PDB file of C-alpha atoms and ligand atoms in Angstrom:
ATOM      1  CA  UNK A   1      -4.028  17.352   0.009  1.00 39.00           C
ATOM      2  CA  UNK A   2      -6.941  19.247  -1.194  1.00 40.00           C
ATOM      3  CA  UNK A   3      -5.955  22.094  -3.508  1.00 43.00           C
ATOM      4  CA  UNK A   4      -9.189  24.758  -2.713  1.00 43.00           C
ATOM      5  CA  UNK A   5      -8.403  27.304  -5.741  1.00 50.00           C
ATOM      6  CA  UNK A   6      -5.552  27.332  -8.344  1.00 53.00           C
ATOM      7  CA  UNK A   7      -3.987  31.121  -9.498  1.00 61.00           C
ATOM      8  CA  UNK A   8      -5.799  31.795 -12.822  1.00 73.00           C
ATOM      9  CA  UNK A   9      -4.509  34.406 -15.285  1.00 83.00           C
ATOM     10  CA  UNK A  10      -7.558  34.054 -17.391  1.00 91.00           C
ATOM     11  CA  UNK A  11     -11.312  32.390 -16.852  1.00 96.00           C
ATOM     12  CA  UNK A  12     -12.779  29.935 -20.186  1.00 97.00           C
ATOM     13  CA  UNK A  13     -16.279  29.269 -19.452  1.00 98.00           C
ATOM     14  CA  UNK A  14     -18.142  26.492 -22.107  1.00 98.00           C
ATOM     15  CA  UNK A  15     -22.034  27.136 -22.521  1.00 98.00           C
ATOM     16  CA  UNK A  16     -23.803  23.841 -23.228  1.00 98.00           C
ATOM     17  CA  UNK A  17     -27.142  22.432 -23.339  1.00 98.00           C
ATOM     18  CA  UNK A  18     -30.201  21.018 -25.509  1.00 98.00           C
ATOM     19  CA  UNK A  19     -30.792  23.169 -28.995  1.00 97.00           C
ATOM     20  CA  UNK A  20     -32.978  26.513 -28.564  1.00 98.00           C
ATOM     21  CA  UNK A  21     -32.067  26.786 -25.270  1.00 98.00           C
ATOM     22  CA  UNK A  22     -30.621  29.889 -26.066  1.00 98.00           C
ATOM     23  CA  UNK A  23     -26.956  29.736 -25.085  1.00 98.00           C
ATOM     24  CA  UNK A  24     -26.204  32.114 -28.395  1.00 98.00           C
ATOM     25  CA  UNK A  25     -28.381  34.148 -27.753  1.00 98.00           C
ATOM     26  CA  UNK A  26     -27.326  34.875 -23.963  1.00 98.00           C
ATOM     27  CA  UNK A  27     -23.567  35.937 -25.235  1.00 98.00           C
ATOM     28  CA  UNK A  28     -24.905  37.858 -27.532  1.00 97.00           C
ATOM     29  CA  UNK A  29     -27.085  39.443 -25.136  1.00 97.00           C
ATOM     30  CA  UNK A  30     -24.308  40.215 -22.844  1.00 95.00           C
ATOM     31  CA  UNK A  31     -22.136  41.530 -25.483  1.00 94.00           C
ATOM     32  CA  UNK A  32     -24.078  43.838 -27.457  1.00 95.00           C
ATOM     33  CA  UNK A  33     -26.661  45.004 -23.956  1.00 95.00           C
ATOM     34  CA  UNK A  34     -29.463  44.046 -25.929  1.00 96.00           C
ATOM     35  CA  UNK A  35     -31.393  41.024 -27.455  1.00 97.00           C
ATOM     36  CA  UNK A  36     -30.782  39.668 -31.087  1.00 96.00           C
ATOM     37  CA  UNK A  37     -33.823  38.698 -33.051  1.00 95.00           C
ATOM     38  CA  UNK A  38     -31.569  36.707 -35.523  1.00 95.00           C
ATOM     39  CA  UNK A  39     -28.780  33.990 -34.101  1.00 96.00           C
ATOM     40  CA  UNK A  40     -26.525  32.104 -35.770  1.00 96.00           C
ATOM     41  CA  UNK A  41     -26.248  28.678 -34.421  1.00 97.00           C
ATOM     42  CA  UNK A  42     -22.720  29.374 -32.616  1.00 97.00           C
ATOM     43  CA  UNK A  43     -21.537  32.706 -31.552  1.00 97.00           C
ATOM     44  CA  UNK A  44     -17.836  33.822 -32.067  1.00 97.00           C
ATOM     45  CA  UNK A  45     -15.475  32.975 -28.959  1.00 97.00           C
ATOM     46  CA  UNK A  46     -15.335  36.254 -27.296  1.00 95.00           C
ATOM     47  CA  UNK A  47     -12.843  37.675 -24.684  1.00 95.00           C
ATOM     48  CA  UNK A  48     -13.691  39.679 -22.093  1.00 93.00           C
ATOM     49  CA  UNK A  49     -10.724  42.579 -20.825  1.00 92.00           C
ATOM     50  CA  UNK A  50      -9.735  41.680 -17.392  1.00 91.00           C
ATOM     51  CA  UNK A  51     -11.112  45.718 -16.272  1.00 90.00           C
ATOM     52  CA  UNK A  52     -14.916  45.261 -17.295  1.00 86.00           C
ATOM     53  CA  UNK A  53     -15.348  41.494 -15.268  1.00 86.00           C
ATOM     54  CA  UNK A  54     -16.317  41.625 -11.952  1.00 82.00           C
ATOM     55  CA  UNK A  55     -13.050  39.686 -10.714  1.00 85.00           C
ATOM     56  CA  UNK A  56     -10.712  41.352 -12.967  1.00 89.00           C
ATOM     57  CA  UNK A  57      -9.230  38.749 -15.288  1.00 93.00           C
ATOM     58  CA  UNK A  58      -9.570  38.083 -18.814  1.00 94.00           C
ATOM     59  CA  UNK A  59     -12.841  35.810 -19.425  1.00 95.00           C
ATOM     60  CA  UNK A  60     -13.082  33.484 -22.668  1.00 97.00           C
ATOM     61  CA  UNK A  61     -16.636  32.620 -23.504  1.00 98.00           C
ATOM     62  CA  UNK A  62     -17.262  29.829 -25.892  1.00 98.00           C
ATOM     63  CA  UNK A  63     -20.216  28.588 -27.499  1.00 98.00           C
ATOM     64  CA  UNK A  64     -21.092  25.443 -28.420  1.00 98.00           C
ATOM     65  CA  UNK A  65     -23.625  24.349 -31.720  1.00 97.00           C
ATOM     66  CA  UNK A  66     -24.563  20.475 -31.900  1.00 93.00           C
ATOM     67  CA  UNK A  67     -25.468  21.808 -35.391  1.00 93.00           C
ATOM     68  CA  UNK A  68     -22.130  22.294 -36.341  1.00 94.00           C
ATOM     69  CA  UNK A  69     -19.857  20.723 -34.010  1.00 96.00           C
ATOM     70  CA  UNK A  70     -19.350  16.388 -32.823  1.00 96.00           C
ATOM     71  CA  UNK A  71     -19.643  14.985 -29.478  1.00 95.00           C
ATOM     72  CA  UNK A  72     -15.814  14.622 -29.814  1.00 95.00           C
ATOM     73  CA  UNK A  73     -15.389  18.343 -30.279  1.00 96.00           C
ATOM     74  CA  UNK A  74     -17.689  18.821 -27.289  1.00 97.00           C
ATOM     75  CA  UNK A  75     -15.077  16.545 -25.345  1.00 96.00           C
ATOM     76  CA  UNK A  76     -12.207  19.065 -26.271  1.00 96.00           C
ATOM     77  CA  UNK A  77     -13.973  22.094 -25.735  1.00 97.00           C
ATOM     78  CA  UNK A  78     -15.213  20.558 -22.238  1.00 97.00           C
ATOM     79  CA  UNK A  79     -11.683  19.526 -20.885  1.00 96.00           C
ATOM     80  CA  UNK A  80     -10.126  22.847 -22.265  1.00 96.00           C
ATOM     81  CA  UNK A  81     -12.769  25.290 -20.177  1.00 97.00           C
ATOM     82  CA  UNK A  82     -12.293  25.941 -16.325  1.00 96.00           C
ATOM     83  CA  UNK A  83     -15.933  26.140 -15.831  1.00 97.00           C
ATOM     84  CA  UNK A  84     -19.316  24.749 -18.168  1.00 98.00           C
ATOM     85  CA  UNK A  85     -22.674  26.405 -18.064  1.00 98.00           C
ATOM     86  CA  UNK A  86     -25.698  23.925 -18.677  1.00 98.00           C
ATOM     87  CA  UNK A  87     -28.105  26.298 -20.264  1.00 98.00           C
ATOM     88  CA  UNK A  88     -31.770  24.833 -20.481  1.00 98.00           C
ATOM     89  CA  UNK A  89     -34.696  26.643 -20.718  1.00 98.00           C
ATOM     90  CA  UNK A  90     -37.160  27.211 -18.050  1.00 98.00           C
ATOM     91  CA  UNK A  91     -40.090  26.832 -20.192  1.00 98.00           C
ATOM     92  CA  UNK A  92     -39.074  23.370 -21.565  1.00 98.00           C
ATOM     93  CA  UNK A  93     -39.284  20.191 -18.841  1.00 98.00           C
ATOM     94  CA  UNK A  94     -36.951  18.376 -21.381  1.00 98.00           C
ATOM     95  CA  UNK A  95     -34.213  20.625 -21.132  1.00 98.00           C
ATOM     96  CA  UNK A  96     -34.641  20.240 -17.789  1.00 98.00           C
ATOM     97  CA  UNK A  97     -34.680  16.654 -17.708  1.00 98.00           C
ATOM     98  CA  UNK A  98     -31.611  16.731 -19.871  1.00 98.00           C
ATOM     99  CA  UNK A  99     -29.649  18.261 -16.967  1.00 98.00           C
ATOM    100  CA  UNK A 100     -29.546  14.919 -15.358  1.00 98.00           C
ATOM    101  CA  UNK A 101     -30.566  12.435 -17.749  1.00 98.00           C
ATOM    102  CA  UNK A 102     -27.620  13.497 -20.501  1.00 98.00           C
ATOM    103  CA  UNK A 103     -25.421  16.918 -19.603  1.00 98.00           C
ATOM    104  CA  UNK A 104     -23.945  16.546 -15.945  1.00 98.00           C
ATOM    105  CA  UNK A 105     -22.876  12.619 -16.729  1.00 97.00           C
ATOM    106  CA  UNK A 106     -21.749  13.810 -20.062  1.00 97.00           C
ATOM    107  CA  UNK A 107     -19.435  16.345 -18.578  1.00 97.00           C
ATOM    108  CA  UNK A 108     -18.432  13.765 -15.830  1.00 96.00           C
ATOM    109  CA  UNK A 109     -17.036  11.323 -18.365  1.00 96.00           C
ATOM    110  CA  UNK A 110     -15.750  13.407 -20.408  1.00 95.00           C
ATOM    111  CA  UNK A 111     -13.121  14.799 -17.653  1.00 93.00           C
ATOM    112  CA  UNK A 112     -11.184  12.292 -14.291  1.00 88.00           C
ATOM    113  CA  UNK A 113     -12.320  12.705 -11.222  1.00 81.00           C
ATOM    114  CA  UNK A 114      -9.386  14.584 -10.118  1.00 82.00           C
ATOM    115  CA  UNK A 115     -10.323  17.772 -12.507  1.00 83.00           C
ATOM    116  CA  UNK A 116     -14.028  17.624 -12.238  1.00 87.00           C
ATOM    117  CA  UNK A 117     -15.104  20.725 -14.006  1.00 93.00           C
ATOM    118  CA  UNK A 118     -17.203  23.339 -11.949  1.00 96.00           C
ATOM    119  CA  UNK A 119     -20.869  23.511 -13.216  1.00 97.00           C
ATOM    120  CA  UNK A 120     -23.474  26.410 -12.827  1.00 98.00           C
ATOM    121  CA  UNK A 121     -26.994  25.797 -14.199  1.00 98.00           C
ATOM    122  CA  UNK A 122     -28.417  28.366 -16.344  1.00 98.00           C
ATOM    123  CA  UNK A 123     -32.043  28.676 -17.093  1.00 98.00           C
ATOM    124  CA  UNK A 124     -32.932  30.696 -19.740  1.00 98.00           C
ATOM    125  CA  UNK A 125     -36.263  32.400 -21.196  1.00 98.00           C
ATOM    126  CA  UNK A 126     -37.293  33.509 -17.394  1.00 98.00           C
ATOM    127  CA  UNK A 127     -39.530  36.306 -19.383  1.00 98.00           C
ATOM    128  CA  UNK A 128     -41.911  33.207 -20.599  1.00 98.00           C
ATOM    129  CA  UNK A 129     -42.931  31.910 -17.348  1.00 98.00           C
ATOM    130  CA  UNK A 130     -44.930  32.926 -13.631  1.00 98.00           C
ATOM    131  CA  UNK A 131     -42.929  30.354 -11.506  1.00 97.00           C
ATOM    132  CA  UNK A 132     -39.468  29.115 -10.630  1.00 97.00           C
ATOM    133  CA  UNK A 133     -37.185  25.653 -11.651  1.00 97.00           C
ATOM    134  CA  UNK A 134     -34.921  26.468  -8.527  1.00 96.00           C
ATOM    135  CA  UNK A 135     -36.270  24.455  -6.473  1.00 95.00           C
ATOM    136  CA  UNK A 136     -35.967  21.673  -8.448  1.00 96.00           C
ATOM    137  CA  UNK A 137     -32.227  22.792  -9.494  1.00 96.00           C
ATOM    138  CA  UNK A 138     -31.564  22.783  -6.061  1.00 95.00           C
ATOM    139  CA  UNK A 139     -32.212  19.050  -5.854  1.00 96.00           C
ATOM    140  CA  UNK A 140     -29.799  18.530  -8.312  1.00 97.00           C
ATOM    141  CA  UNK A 141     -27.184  20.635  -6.997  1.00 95.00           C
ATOM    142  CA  UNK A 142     -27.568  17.750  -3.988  1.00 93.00           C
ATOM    143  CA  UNK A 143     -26.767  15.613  -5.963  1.00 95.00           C
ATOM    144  CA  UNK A 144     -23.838  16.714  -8.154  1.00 95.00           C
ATOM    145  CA  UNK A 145     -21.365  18.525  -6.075  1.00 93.00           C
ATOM    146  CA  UNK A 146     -19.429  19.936  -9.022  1.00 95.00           C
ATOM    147  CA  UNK A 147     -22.975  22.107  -9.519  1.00 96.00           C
ATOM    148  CA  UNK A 148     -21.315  25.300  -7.970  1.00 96.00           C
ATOM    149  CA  UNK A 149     -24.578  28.207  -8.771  1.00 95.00           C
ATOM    150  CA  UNK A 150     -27.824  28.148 -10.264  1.00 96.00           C
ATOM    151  CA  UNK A 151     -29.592  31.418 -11.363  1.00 97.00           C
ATOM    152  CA  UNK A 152     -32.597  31.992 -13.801  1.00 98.00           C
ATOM    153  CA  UNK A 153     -32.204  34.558 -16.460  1.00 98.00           C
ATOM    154  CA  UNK A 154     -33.685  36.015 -19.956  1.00 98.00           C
ATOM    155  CA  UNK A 155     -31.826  36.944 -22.510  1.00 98.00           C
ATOM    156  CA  UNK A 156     -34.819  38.585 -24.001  1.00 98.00           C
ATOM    157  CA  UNK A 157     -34.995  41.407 -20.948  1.00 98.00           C
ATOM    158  CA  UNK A 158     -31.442  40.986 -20.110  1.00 98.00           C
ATOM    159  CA  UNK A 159     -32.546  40.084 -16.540  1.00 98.00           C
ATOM    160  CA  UNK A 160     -29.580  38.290 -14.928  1.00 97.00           C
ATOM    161  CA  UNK A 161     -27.384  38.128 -17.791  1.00 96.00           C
ATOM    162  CA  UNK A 162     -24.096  39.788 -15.940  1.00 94.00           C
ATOM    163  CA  UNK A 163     -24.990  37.640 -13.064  1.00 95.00           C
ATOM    164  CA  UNK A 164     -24.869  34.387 -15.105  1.00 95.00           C
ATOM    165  CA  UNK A 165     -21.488  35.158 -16.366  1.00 94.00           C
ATOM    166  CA  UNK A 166     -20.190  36.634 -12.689  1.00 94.00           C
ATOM    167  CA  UNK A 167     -21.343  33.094 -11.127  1.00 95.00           C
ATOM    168  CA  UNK A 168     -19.301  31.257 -13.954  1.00 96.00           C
ATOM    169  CA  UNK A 169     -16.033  33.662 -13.182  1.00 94.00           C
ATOM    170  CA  UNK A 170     -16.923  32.605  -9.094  1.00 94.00           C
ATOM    171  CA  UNK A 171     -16.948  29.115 -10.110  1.00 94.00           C
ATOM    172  CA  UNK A 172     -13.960  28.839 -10.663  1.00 93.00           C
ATOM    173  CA  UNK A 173     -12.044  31.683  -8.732  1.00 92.00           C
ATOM    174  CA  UNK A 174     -13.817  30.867  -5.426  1.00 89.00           C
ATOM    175  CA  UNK A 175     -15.064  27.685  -5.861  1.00 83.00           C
ATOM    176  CA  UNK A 176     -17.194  26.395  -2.451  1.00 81.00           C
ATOM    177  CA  UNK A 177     -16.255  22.700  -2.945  1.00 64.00           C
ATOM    178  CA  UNK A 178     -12.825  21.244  -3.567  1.00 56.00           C
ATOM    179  CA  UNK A 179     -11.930  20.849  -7.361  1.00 50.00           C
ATOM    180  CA  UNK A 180      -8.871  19.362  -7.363  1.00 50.00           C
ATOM    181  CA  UNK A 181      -7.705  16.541  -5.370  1.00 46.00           C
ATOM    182  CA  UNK A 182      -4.257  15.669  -5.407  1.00 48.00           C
ATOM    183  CA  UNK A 183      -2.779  12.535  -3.997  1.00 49.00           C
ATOM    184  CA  UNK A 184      -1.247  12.779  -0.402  1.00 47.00           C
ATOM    185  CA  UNK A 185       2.602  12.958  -1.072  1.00 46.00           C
ATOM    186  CA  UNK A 186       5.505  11.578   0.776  1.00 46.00           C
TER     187      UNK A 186
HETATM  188  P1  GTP B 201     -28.578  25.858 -30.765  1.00 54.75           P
HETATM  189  O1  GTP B 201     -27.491  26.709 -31.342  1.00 54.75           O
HETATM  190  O2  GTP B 201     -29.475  25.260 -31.792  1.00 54.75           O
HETATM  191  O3  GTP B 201     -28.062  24.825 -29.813  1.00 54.75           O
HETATM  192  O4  GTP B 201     -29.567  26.819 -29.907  1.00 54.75           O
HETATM  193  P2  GTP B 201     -29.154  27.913 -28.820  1.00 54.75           P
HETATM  194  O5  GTP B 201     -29.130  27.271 -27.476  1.00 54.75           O
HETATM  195  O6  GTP B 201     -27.931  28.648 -29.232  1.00 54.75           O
HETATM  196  O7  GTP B 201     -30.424  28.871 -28.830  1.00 54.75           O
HETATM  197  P3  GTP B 201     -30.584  30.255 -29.621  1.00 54.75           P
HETATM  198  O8  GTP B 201     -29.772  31.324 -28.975  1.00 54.75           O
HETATM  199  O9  GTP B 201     -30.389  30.013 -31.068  1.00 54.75           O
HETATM  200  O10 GTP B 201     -32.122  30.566 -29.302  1.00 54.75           O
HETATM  201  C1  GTP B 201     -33.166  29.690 -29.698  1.00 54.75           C
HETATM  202  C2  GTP B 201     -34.470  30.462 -29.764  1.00 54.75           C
HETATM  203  O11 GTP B 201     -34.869  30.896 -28.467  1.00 54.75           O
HETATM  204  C3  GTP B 201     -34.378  31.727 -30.634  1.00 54.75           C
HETATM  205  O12 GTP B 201     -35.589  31.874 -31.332  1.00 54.75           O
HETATM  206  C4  GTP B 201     -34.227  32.844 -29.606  1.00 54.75           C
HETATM  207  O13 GTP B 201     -34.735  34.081 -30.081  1.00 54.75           O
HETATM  208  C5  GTP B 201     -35.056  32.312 -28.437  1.00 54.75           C
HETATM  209  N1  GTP B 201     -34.596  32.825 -27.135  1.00 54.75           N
HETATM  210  C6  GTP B 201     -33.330  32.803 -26.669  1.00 54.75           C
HETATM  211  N2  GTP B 201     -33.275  33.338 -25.433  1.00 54.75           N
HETATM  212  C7  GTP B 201     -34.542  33.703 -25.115  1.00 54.75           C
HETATM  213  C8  GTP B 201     -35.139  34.308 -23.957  1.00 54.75           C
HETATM  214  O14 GTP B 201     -34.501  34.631 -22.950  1.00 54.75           O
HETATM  215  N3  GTP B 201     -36.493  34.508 -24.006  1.00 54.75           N
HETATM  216  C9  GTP B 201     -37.241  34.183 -25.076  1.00 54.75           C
HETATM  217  N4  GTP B 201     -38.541  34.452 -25.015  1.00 54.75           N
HETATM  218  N5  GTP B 201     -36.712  33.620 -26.182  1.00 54.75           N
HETATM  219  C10 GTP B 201     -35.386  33.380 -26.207  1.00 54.75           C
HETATM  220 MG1   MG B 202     -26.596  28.357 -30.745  1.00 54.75          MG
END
């Protein structure tokens, strides 16, 4: 039996990805409506009240600092979210690299098969560039069916930044390819 979408009560999305992507600096920009000049390395865990998300229900956003936190934490925080954001920045090929080199078989192993986390790729620092990765995200998203939604986004002009966190919330409350797969019964 394939299980398409399970009740949630509340949405925990993970933001990962290669240092100076800008993952703090996106929930930051979303919660304060404007950019910061000065980041700490890791942002607060925030909640969001279920009336001001798009889907209505409470959204945890959780950043993540390789500064300050181990690959083992990383593990934890991965298998405790319902959805992970791979932030990398348009403006740095590495970062994009990294999507498929290190994040998406990072995330893989670090979950079962049966509870593959949703994934939406995130690329940051859109105000720094003429052209567009999507294309080449698109490839990817070929390739990894847990990539659910891509979008590009600043969190310098706050272009996207609502929609970034909406497609997360989708993710996982109408998710377009089957998340859980649970063993045929007798
Ligand atoms: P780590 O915590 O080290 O993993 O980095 P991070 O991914 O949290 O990145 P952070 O938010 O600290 O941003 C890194 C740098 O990129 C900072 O100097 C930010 O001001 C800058 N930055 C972040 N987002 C944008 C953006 O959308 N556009 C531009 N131009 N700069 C950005
Ligand atoms: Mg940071």
């Amino acid at each position: 039996m394939v299980t398409w979408n399970m009740a949630r009560r509340h949405v925990r999305i993970l933001l990962v990805g290669d240092q100076g992507t800008g993952k703090t600096s996106l929930i930051l920009s979303l919660v304060s409506e404007e950019f910061p000049e000065d980041v700490p390395p890791k942002a607060e865990e925030i909640t969001i009240p279920a009336d001001v998300t798009p889907e209505q229900v409470p959204t945890n956003i959780v950043d993540f600092s390789a500064t300050e936190q181990s690959d083992d934490n990383l593990q934890d925080e991965i298998n405790k979210a319902h959805v992970v954001c791979i932030v990398y920045s348009v403006e740095n090929e590495e970062s994009i690299d990294r999507i498929t080199s290190h994040w998406l078989p990072f995330i893989r192993d670090s979950t079962t098969a049966e509870q593959r986390k949703p994934v939406v790729l995130v690329g940051n620092k859109i105000d720094l560039v003429d052209y567009s990765t999507i294309d080449h995200v698109l490839t990817i998203m070929e390739e990894y069916p847990e990539v659910e939604s891509c979008v590009e986004c600043s969190a310098k002009t706050l272009h996207n930044i609502s929609e970034m966190f909406y497609y997360a919330q989708k993710a996982v409350l109408h998710p377009t390819a089957p998340l859980y797969i649970m063993e045929e019964q007798d």
